[in-house]
CSV table of C-alpha atoms in Angstrom, one decimal:
chain,number,residue,atom,x,y,z
A,849,MET,CA,186.5,199.2,-14.6
A,850,ARG,CA,188.0,196.5,-16.9
A,851,GLU,CA,188.7,197.7,-20.4
A,852,GLN,CA,186.8,196.1,-23.3
A,853,THR,CA,188.0,192.6,-24.2
A,854,THR,CA,189.4,192.2,-27.7
A,855,ASN,CA,191.2,189.5,-29.6
A,856,SER,CA,194.5,191.2,-29.1
A,857,SER,CA,194.0,191.8,-25.3
A,858,VAL,CA,193.2,188.1,-24.7
A,859,GLU,CA,196.2,187.0,-26.7
A,860,ALA,CA,198.4,189.5,-24.9
A,861,ALA,CA,197.2,188.0,-21.5
A,862,TYR,CA,198.0,184.6,-22.8
A,863,ASP,CA,201.5,185.8,-23.7
A,864,ASP,CA,202.0,187.4,-20.3
A,865,TYR,CA,200.4,184.8,-17.9
A,866,LEU,CA,200.3,181.4,-19.6
A,867,MET,CA,203.3,179.1,-20.1
A,868,PRO,CA,204.4,179.5,-23.7
A,869,ILE,CA,203.1,176.3,-25.1
A,870,TRP,CA,199.8,177.5,-26.6
A,871,LYS,CA,199.3,177.4,-30.4
A,872,SER,CA,197.1,180.1,-32.0
A,873,LEU,CA,194.7,179.6,-34.9
A,874,ASN,CA,194.2,183.4,-34.6
A,875,VAL,CA,190.6,182.8,-33.6
A,876,PRO,CA,190.1,183.7,-29.9
A,877,VAL,CA,186.6,182.5,-28.9
A,878,GLU,CA,184.1,184.6,-26.9
A,879,ARG,CA,181.1,182.4,-27.6
A,880,ALA,CA,180.1,179.4,-29.8
A,881,SER,CA,176.9,177.7,-30.9
A,882,GLY,CA,176.4,174.7,-33.2
A,883,CYS,CA,179.2,174.8,-35.8
A,884,THR,CA,179.9,178.6,-35.3
A,885,LEU,CA,182.6,180.4,-33.4
A,886,GLU,CA,182.5,184.1,-32.6
A,887,ASP,CA,185.6,186.0,-31.6
A,888,PHE,CA,185.9,189.1,-29.3
A,889,ASP,CA,185.9,191.4,-32.3
A,890,GLY,CA,182.5,190.1,-33.6
A,891,ASN,CA,183.8,187.9,-36.4
A,892,GLU,CA,182.0,184.6,-37.0
A,893,TYR,CA,183.7,181.4,-38.2
A,894,LEU,CA,182.5,178.1,-39.5
A,895,ASP,CA,184.2,175.5,-37.2
A,896,VAL,CA,185.2,172.2,-38.9
A,897,PHE,CA,187.7,171.3,-36.2
A,898,SER,CA,185.5,171.3,-33.1
A,899,GLY,CA,188.3,172.0,-30.6
A,900,ILE,CA,190.3,169.0,-31.9
A,901,SER,CA,187.4,166.7,-32.3
A,902,VAL,CA,185.6,167.4,-29.0
A,903,THR,CA,182.3,169.2,-29.4
A,904,ASN,CA,180.7,166.3,-31.3
A,905,VAL,CA,177.1,167.2,-30.6
A,906,GLY,CA,177.7,170.9,-31.4
A,907,HIS,CA,179.0,173.8,-29.4
A,908,ASN,CA,176.7,174.8,-26.5
A,909,ASN,CA,174.3,171.9,-27.1
A,910,GLU,CA,171.2,172.7,-25.2
A,911,ALA,CA,170.6,169.3,-23.8
A,912,VAL,CA,174.1,169.0,-22.6
A,913,VAL,CA,174.1,172.4,-21.0
A,914,GLU,CA,170.8,171.7,-19.3
A,915,ALA,CA,172.1,168.4,-17.9
A,916,ALA,CA,175.3,170.0,-16.5
A,917,THR,CA,173.4,172.9,-15.1
A,918,GLU,CA,170.9,170.6,-13.3
A,919,GLN,CA,173.8,168.7,-11.7
A,920,LEU,CA,175.6,171.9,-10.8
A,921,GLU,CA,172.6,172.9,-8.7
A,922,GLU,CA,172.7,169.6,-6.8
A,923,PHE,CA,176.4,169.3,-6.0
A,924,VAL,CA,179.7,169.7,-7.9
A,925,HIS,CA,182.2,167.4,-6.2
A,926,GLY,CA,182.5,164.8,-3.5
A,927,CYS,CA,185.2,162.6,-5.1
A,928,SER,CA,183.3,160.0,-7.0
A,929,TYR,CA,185.6,157.2,-5.8
A,930,VAL,CA,184.8,158.1,-2.2
A,931,HIS,CA,181.1,159.2,-2.4
A,932,PRO,CA,179.1,157.1,-4.9
A,933,ASN,CA,176.6,159.2,-6.9
A,934,ARG,CA,174.0,158.7,-9.5
A,935,PRO,CA,175.5,160.4,-12.6
A,936,VAL,CA,178.7,158.3,-12.3
A,937,ALA,CA,176.7,155.1,-11.8
A,938,ASP,CA,174.3,155.9,-14.7
A,939,LEU,CA,177.1,156.8,-17.1
A,940,ALA,CA,179.1,153.7,-16.3
A,941,GLU,CA,176.0,151.5,-16.9
A,942,THR,CA,175.3,153.3,-20.2
A,943,ILE,CA,178.9,152.9,-21.4
A,944,ALA,CA,178.6,149.2,-20.7
A,945,GLU,CA,175.5,149.1,-22.9
A,946,VAL,CA,176.9,151.1,-25.8
A,947,THR,CA,180.5,149.9,-26.1
A,948,PRO,CA,181.3,146.9,-28.3
A,949,GLY,CA,181.7,143.3,-27.1
A,950,ASP,CA,181.6,142.5,-23.4
A,951,LEU,CA,183.3,145.7,-22.1
A,952,GLN,CA,181.6,146.3,-18.8
A,953,LYS,CA,183.5,148.2,-16.1
A,954,THR,CA,184.8,151.7,-16.5
A,955,PHE,CA,187.3,153.9,-14.7
A,956,PHE,CA,186.7,157.7,-15.1
A,957,CYS,CA,189.5,160.2,-15.2
A,958,ASN,CA,189.9,163.7,-16.7
A,959,SER,CA,191.6,163.4,-20.1
A,960,GLY,CA,192.7,161.2,-22.8
A,961,THR,CA,196.3,160.9,-21.7
A,962,GLU,CA,195.1,159.8,-18.2
A,963,ALA,CA,192.8,157.2,-19.8
A,964,VAL,CA,195.7,155.7,-21.8
A,965,GLU,CA,198.0,155.7,-18.7
A,966,GLY,CA,195.3,153.9,-16.7
A,967,ALA,CA,194.7,151.4,-19.5
A,968,ILE,CA,198.4,150.5,-19.5
A,969,LYS,CA,198.4,150.0,-15.7
A,970,LEU,CA,195.4,147.8,-16.0
A,971,ALA,CA,196.9,145.7,-18.8
A,972,ARG,CA,200.1,145.3,-16.8
A,973,LYS,CA,198.2,144.3,-13.6
A,974,TYR,CA,196.0,141.8,-15.5
A,975,THR,CA,198.7,140.1,-17.6
A,976,GLY,CA,201.5,140.3,-15.1
A,977,SER,CA,203.7,141.5,-18.0
A,978,LYS,CA,205.3,144.9,-18.5
A,979,GLU,CA,206.1,145.6,-22.2
A,980,VAL,CA,203.8,147.6,-24.5
A,981,ILE,CA,203.9,148.1,-28.3
A,982,SER,CA,202.2,151.0,-30.1
A,983,LEU,CA,202.4,152.4,-33.7
A,984,GLU,CA,205.0,154.6,-35.3
A,985,MET,CA,203.4,158.0,-36.0
A,986,GLY,CA,200.7,157.4,-33.5
A,987,PHE,CA,199.6,159.8,-30.7
A,988,HIS,CA,198.4,158.8,-27.2
A,989,GLY,CA,199.0,161.9,-25.1
A,990,ARG,CA,201.7,164.0,-23.4
A,991,THR,CA,202.3,162.6,-19.9
A,992,LEU,CA,205.3,160.5,-19.7
A,993,GLY,CA,203.6,157.1,-20.0
A,994,SER,CA,201.4,158.0,-23.0
A,995,LEU,CA,204.2,160.0,-24.5
A,996,ALA,CA,206.4,156.9,-24.5
A,997,LEU,CA,203.7,155.3,-26.7
A,998,THR,CA,203.5,158.3,-29.0
A,999,GLY,CA,205.5,157.5,-32.2
A,1000,ASN,CA,206.5,161.0,-33.1
A,1001,ARG,CA,209.8,162.7,-32.1
A,1002,ALA,CA,208.2,166.1,-32.4
A,1003,TYR,CA,206.2,165.5,-29.2
A,1004,LYS,CA,209.2,164.0,-27.3
A,1005,GLN,CA,211.9,166.6,-28.0
A,1006,ASP,CA,213.7,167.4,-24.7
A,1007,MET,CA,211.3,165.2,-22.8
A,1008,ALA,CA,213.2,161.9,-22.6
A,1009,PRO,CA,213.5,159.6,-20.9
A,1010,THR,CA,209.9,158.4,-20.8
A,1011,ILE,CA,208.9,155.0,-19.4
A,1012,ASN,CA,210.8,152.0,-20.4
A,1013,ASP,CA,209.6,148.8,-22.0
A,1014,VAL,CA,207.9,150.4,-25.0
A,1015,ALA,CA,208.5,149.5,-28.7
A,1016,HIS,CA,206.8,150.6,-31.9
A,1017,THR,CA,205.7,148.9,-35.1
A,1018,ALA,CA,204.8,150.2,-38.5
A,1019,PRO,CA,201.5,152.0,-39.0
A,1020,PRO,CA,198.9,151.0,-41.7
A,1021,TYR,CA,199.9,154.1,-43.7
A,1022,ALA,CA,199.3,152.7,-47.1
A,1023,TYR,CA,199.9,155.9,-49.0
A,1024,ARG,CA,203.5,155.9,-47.9
A,1025,CYS,CA,204.0,152.2,-47.3
A,1026,PRO,CA,207.0,150.8,-49.2
A,1027,ARG,CA,205.3,147.5,-49.5
A,1028,CYS,CA,201.9,148.7,-50.6
A,1029,GLU,CA,202.6,152.0,-52.4
A,1030,GLY,CA,199.0,153.2,-52.1
A,1031,ASP,CA,197.2,149.9,-52.0
A,1032,THR,CA,195.6,148.8,-48.7
A,1033,CYS,CA,197.9,147.7,-45.9
A,1034,GLY,CA,196.6,144.2,-45.1
A,1035,ALA,CA,197.4,141.3,-42.8
A,1036,ASP,CA,200.9,141.0,-44.4
A,1037,CYS,CA,201.8,144.5,-43.2
A,1038,ALA,CA,200.5,143.7,-39.8
A,1039,ASP,CA,203.0,140.8,-39.5
A,1040,ALA,CA,205.7,143.5,-38.9
A,1041,LEU,CA,204.4,143.3,-35.3
A,1042,GLU,CA,205.7,139.8,-35.0
A,1043,ARG,CA,209.2,141.0,-36.0
A,1044,VAL,CA,209.1,143.9,-33.5
A,1045,ILE,CA,208.0,141.5,-30.7
A,1046,GLY,CA,210.9,139.1,-31.7
A,1047,SER,CA,213.6,141.8,-32.0
A,1048,HIS,CA,212.6,144.7,-29.7
A,1049,THR,CA,211.0,143.0,-26.6
A,1050,SER,CA,211.9,140.4,-24.1
A,1051,GLY,CA,208.7,138.5,-24.8
A,1052,ASP,CA,207.0,140.0,-21.7
A,1053,LEU,CA,204.2,141.7,-23.6
A,1054,ALA,CA,201.3,143.3,-21.8
A,1055,ALA,CA,199.5,145.2,-24.5
A,1056,VAL,CA,199.4,146.5,-28.0
A,1057,VAL,CA,197.9,150.0,-28.3
A,1058,VAL,CA,196.4,151.2,-31.5
A,1059,GLU,CA,194.2,154.1,-32.7
A,1060,PRO,CA,191.5,152.6,-35.0
A,1061,VAL,CA,191.9,155.7,-37.1
A,1062,MET,CA,195.2,157.5,-36.5
A,1063,GLY,CA,194.3,161.2,-36.0
A,1064,GLU,CA,197.5,163.0,-35.4
A,1065,ALA,CA,199.3,160.8,-37.9
A,1066,GLY,CA,197.0,162.4,-40.6
A,1067,ILE,CA,193.7,160.5,-40.6
A,1068,VAL,CA,195.3,157.1,-41.4
A,1069,VAL,CA,192.6,154.4,-41.7
A,1070,PRO,CA,193.6,150.7,-41.4
A,1071,SER,CA,192.0,147.8,-43.2
A,1072,GLU,CA,189.9,145.3,-41.4
A,1073,ALA,CA,192.4,142.6,-42.1
A,1074,TRP,CA,195.3,144.7,-40.7
A,1075,LEU,CA,193.5,145.4,-37.4
A,1076,LYS,CA,192.3,141.9,-36.9
A,1077,ARG,CA,195.8,140.5,-37.5
A,1078,VAL,CA,197.2,142.9,-34.9
A,1079,ARG,CA,194.6,141.7,-32.4
A,1080,ASP,CA,195.4,138.1,-33.2
A,1081,ILE,CA,199.1,138.6,-32.8
A,1082,ALA,CA,198.6,140.4,-29.5
A,1083,HIS,CA,196.5,137.6,-28.2
A,1084,ASP,CA,198.9,135.0,-29.4
A,1085,HIS,CA,201.5,136.5,-27.2
A,1086,GLY,CA,199.2,136.8,-24.1
A,1087,ALA,CA,198.8,140.5,-24.5
A,1088,LEU,CA,195.7,142.7,-24.6
A,1089,LEU,CA,194.6,144.9,-27.5
A,1090,ILE,CA,194.0,148.5,-26.3
A,1091,ALA,CA,191.9,150.6,-28.7
A,1092,ASP,CA,192.6,154.3,-28.2
A,1093,GLU,CA,189.3,155.8,-29.2
A,1094,VAL,CA,190.0,159.2,-27.5
A,1095,GLN,CA,189.7,160.9,-30.9
A,1096,THR,CA,187.7,158.4,-32.9
A,1097,GLY,CA,185.0,157.7,-30.3
A,1098,TYR,CA,181.5,159.1,-29.7
A,1099,GLY,CA,180.2,159.1,-33.3
A,1100,ARG,CA,183.2,160.7,-34.9
A,1101,THR,CA,183.6,158.1,-37.7
A,1102,GLY,CA,179.9,157.4,-38.2
A,1103,GLU,CA,179.7,154.7,-35.6
A,1104,LEU,CA,179.7,155.3,-31.9
A,1105,PHE,CA,183.1,153.7,-31.8
A,1106,ALA,CA,185.5,153.3,-34.7
A,1107,THR,CA,186.3,149.7,-33.9
A,1108,GLU,CA,182.8,148.8,-34.9
A,1109,HIS,CA,183.8,149.5,-38.6
A,1110,PHE,CA,186.3,146.6,-38.4
A,1111,GLY,CA,184.5,144.0,-36.4
A,1112,VAL,CA,187.2,144.1,-33.8
A,1113,GLU,CA,186.4,144.0,-30.1
A,1114,PRO,CA,189.2,145.5,-28.0
A,1115,ASP,CA,190.2,144.3,-24.5
A,1116,ILE,CA,190.4,147.8,-23.2
A,1117,LEU,CA,188.8,150.9,-24.8
A,1118,THR,CA,190.0,154.4,-23.9
A,1119,GLN,CA,187.8,157.4,-24.3
A,1120,ALA,CA,187.8,161.2,-23.8
A,1121,LYS,CA,187.4,164.3,-26.1
A,1122,GLY,CA,183.8,163.8,-27.4
A,1123,ILE,CA,182.6,161.9,-24.4
A,1124,ALA,CA,181.2,165.0,-22.6
A,1125,ASN,CA,181.1,167.5,-25.4
A,1126,GLY,CA,183.8,169.7,-24.0
A,1127,LEU,CA,183.6,169.1,-20.2
A,1128,PRO,CA,186.8,167.5,-18.9
A,1129,LEU,CA,186.2,163.7,-18.8
A,1130,GLY,CA,188.1,160.6,-19.8
A,1131,ALA,CA,187.5,156.9,-19.3
A,1132,PHE,CA,188.8,153.4,-20.0
A,1133,THR,CA,186.5,150.4,-20.1
A,1134,ALA,CA,187.2,146.7,-19.9
A,1135,PRO,CA,185.4,143.3,-19.5
A,1136,ALA,CA,184.8,142.4,-15.9
A,1137,ASP,CA,187.5,139.8,-15.6
A,1138,ILE,CA,190.1,142.2,-16.8
A,1139,ALA,CA,188.8,145.2,-14.8
A,1140,ASP,CA,188.7,143.2,-11.6
A,1141,ALA,CA,192.5,142.8,-11.7
A,1142,PHE,CA,192.5,146.2,-10.1
A,1143,GLY,CA,192.1,146.1,-6.3
A,1144,SER,CA,191.2,149.0,-4.0
A,1145,GLY,CA,193.9,151.7,-4.2
A,1146,ASP,CA,195.5,150.4,-7.4
A,1147,HIS,CA,194.3,153.5,-9.2
A,1148,LEU,CA,192.5,156.7,-8.2
A,1149,SER,CA,191.6,160.2,-9.4
A,1150,THR,CA,190.5,163.1,-7.2
A,1151,PHE,CA,188.4,164.7,-10.0
A,1152,GLY,CA,187.8,161.7,-12.2
A,1153,GLY,CA,184.1,161.0,-12.7
A,1154,ASN,CA,183.1,164.5,-11.8
A,1155,PRO,CA,179.3,164.3,-11.5
A,1156,VAL,CA,178.8,167.5,-13.6
A,1157,ALA,CA,180.9,166.1,-16.4
A,1158,CYS,CA,179.2,162.7,-16.2
A,1159,ALA,CA,175.7,164.2,-16.4
A,1160,ALA,CA,176.9,166.1,-19.5
A,1161,ALA,CA,178.3,162.8,-20.9
A,1162,LEU,CA,174.9,161.0,-20.4
A,1163,ALA,CA,173.2,163.8,-22.3
A,1164,THR,CA,175.9,163.7,-25.0
A,1165,ILE,CA,175.3,160.0,-25.6
A,1166,GLU,CA,171.6,160.4,-25.8
A,1167,GLU,CA,172.0,163.3,-28.3
A,1168,LEU,CA,174.3,161.2,-30.4
A,1169,GLN,CA,171.9,158.3,-30.5
A,1170,ASN,CA,169.0,160.6,-31.4
A,1171,GLY,CA,170.1,161.1,-35.0
A,1172,ILE,CA,173.5,162.8,-34.8
A,1173,ILE,CA,175.5,159.7,-35.5
A,1174,ASP,CA,173.3,159.1,-38.5
A,1175,ASN,CA,174.1,162.6,-39.7
A,1176,ALA,CA,177.8,162.0,-39.3
A,1177,ARG,CA,177.6,158.8,-41.3
A,1178,GLU,CA,175.5,160.3,-44.1
A,1179,ASN,CA,177.4,163.6,-44.4
A,1180,GLY,CA,180.6,161.7,-44.1
A,1181,GLU,CA,179.8,159.7,-47.2
A,1182,TRP,CA,179.0,162.9,-49.0
A,1183,LEU,CA,182.2,164.6,-47.8
A,1184,SER,CA,184.3,161.6,-48.8
A,1185,ALA,CA,183.0,161.9,-52.4
A,1186,GLU,CA,183.7,165.6,-52.4
A,1187,LEU,CA,187.3,165.2,-51.2
A,1188,ALA,CA,187.9,162.4,-53.7
A,1189,THR,CA,187.0,164.9,-56.4
A,1190,LEU,CA,189.6,167.3,-54.9
A,1191,GLU,CA,192.2,164.5,-55.1
A,1192,SER,CA,191.3,164.0,-58.8
A,1193,ASP,CA,191.3,167.7,-59.6
A,1194,TYR,CA,194.5,168.9,-57.9
A,1195,ASP,CA,198.0,167.4,-58.3
A,1196,VAL,CA,198.9,168.8,-54.9
A,1197,VAL,CA,196.2,166.7,-53.2
A,1198,GLY,CA,198.0,163.4,-52.8
A,1199,GLU,CA,195.3,161.4,-51.1
A,1200,ALA,CA,191.9,162.0,-49.5
A,1201,ARG,CA,190.9,159.5,-46.7
A,1202,GLY,CA,188.9,159.0,-43.6
A,1203,LEU,CA,185.7,157.7,-42.1
A,1204,GLY,CA,182.5,159.6,-41.2
A,1205,LEU,CA,183.3,163.1,-40.2
A,1206,MET,CA,187.0,162.3,-39.5
A,1207,GLN,CA,188.5,163.0,-43.0
A,1208,GLY,CA,191.6,164.6,-44.4
A,1209,ILE,CA,193.5,165.4,-47.5
A,1210,GLU,CA,197.2,165.1,-47.7
A,1211,LEU,CA,198.9,168.0,-49.5
A,1212,VAL,CA,202.1,167.2,-51.5
A,1213,ASP,CA,204.7,168.6,-53.8
A,1214,PRO,CA,204.0,166.5,-56.9
A,1215,GLU,CA,207.5,167.3,-58.3
A,1216,THR,CA,209.4,165.7,-55.5
A,1217,THR,CA,209.5,162.1,-54.2
A,1218,GLY,CA,208.6,161.6,-50.6
A,1219,PRO,CA,210.0,159.6,-47.7
A,1220,GLN,CA,211.2,156.0,-48.6
A,1221,HIS,CA,210.8,157.0,-52.2
A,1222,VAL,CA,207.0,156.4,-51.9
A,1223,ALA,CA,204.4,159.0,-53.1
A,1224,PRO,CA,205.1,162.7,-53.6
A,1225,ALA,CA,206.9,164.6,-50.8
A,1226,PRO,CA,204.7,166.1,-48.0
A,1227,ASP,CA,204.1,169.9,-48.4
A,1228,LYS,CA,203.7,171.3,-44.9
A,1229,GLU,CA,204.3,174.9,-46.1
A,1230,LEU,CA,201.3,174.6,-48.5
A,1231,ALA,CA,199.1,173.1,-45.7
A,1232,ALA,CA,200.0,176.0,-43.3
A,1233,ALA,CA,199.2,178.5,-46.1
A,1234,VAL,CA,195.9,176.8,-46.9
A,1235,GLY,CA,194.9,176.9,-43.2
A,1236,GLU,CA,195.6,180.6,-43.0
A,1237,HIS,CA,193.8,181.3,-46.2
A,1238,LEU,CA,190.7,179.5,-45.0
A,1239,ARG,CA,190.6,181.6,-41.8
A,1240,GLU,CA,191.5,184.9,-43.3
A,1241,GLU,CA,189.6,184.8,-46.6
A,1242,SER,CA,186.6,182.5,-45.8
A,1243,ASN,CA,186.3,182.5,-42.0
A,1244,VAL,CA,186.6,178.7,-41.8
A,1245,VAL,CA,188.6,177.1,-39.0
A,1246,MET,CA,190.2,173.8,-40.1
A,1247,GLY,CA,192.9,171.7,-38.5
A,1248,VAL,CA,196.3,171.2,-40.0
A,1249,GLY,CA,198.1,168.0,-38.8
A,1250,GLY,CA,199.6,164.7,-39.7
A,1251,TYR,CA,203.0,163.3,-39.0
A,1252,TYR,CA,204.4,165.5,-41.7
A,1253,LYS,CA,202.1,168.5,-40.8
A,1254,ASN,CA,200.6,168.4,-44.3
A,1255,VAL,CA,197.1,167.1,-43.8
A,1256,MET,CA,194.0,169.3,-43.8
A,1257,ARG,CA,191.6,167.8,-41.2
A,1258,PHE,CA,187.8,167.8,-41.4
A,1259,GLN,CA,186.6,167.0,-37.9
A,1260,PRO,CA,183.6,169.3,-37.4
A,1261,PRO,CA,180.7,169.0,-34.9
A,1262,LEU,CA,178.7,166.0,-36.0
A,1263,THR,CA,175.6,168.3,-36.2
A,1264,ILE,CA,177.0,170.0,-39.2
A,1265,SER,CA,174.8,170.3,-42.2
A,1266,GLN,CA,175.7,169.3,-45.8
A,1267,ALA,CA,175.4,173.0,-46.8
A,1268,GLN,CA,177.9,174.0,-44.2
A,1269,LEU,CA,180.3,171.2,-45.2
A,1270,GLY,CA,179.9,172.4,-48.8
A,1271,GLU,CA,180.9,175.9,-47.7
A,1272,ALA,CA,184.1,174.4,-46.1
A,1273,VAL,CA,184.9,172.4,-49.3
A,1274,ASP,CA,184.3,175.4,-51.5
A,1275,ALA,CA,186.6,177.5,-49.3
A,1276,LEU,CA,189.3,174.7,-49.5
A,1277,ARG,CA,189.0,174.6,-53.3
A,1278,ALA,CA,189.3,178.4,-53.4
A,1279,ALA,CA,192.4,178.3,-51.2
A,1280,LEU,CA,194.0,175.6,-53.5
A,1281,ASP,CA,193.2,177.7,-56.6
A,1282,ASP,CA,194.8,180.8,-55.1
A,1283,LEU,CA,197.9,179.1,-53.7
A,1284,THR,CA,198.8,176.6,-56.4
């Protein structure tokens, strides 16, 4: 008879049998519902991180579970690129309807990094060019192609060389921009892309890849002028704009896709994370003329477009459109005001920023000047201590991230109530009171 499972026994098994890459928030999960996690020792936690921005319609959402279960009872796998099936066809049609602009045809894969890799391949095939530019501090995945696009040495340590023909341009990180010093990064800042094309490429540009809100960089939000200028420069050089909406998509920012905030229609849109509310699924979508650059055999995935995951994604989209995106938008506005108050009340809160329910506060040392002599220095030690305080003292799970590892990240299930958000904000305030 197997001994009773506890938090410590699960973590011990991870240590013994999983490769040593896992990071612990000290909250093993036995079950979850809505915005609540429960560990094996019976402790309950308010989840404002949702598995890194994944369970957008709430943990164990009834409609999603029902849709997946119904498909499980029909069939699980037949390779959707060999055996056409209804869930895949229906989801592809739905994505064509709900994505911005004339995006029409989708390739399904299993994860965000696969979606980015596939989007790069498609851009190269369509344009006939090879070079790609992404943003410093950005994150696009951990396989070698998407890792090359990722603008953060921490993810690349001991992993080089990645793919060639990748360059990086400055992000719209206004809080730490030497030109803007806290003001909005506008079109003038985006012109740095022209310099990078002129000095770091051979002029054979296939794509520029951007996150419409930079998640792992620390919830960095561009201006509309900046993003439009980046698109225009890409097009001027015959390249495509790839919007990486893996983290920002499916209602996270208060719109179904974050690019809708900026009036920018991407040439290719990558998706994953919230698309199927936790079931493994990724996708990239393009207009028909771009998508049709792929021929038979140019790309494939054994498990991509799994019918169970696609059935779950269809239910997820319906749930989002049935009031959950509205909830994200309305509660996001409330949360933004609350975090702005924290910025005003605490010297260690350098900046509050975000869209919808993708928000963050940057923690700083107000006595020390930061990188490039712009803004106070990042305080990653304080951020780590605040995250631990939230878990240990208030049973709140909150992400800690950012390029400098000093940003507290609010990315809860979009079903969260204002009262629950208030609980998280109060816990954050208590942590700052106790630790500063």
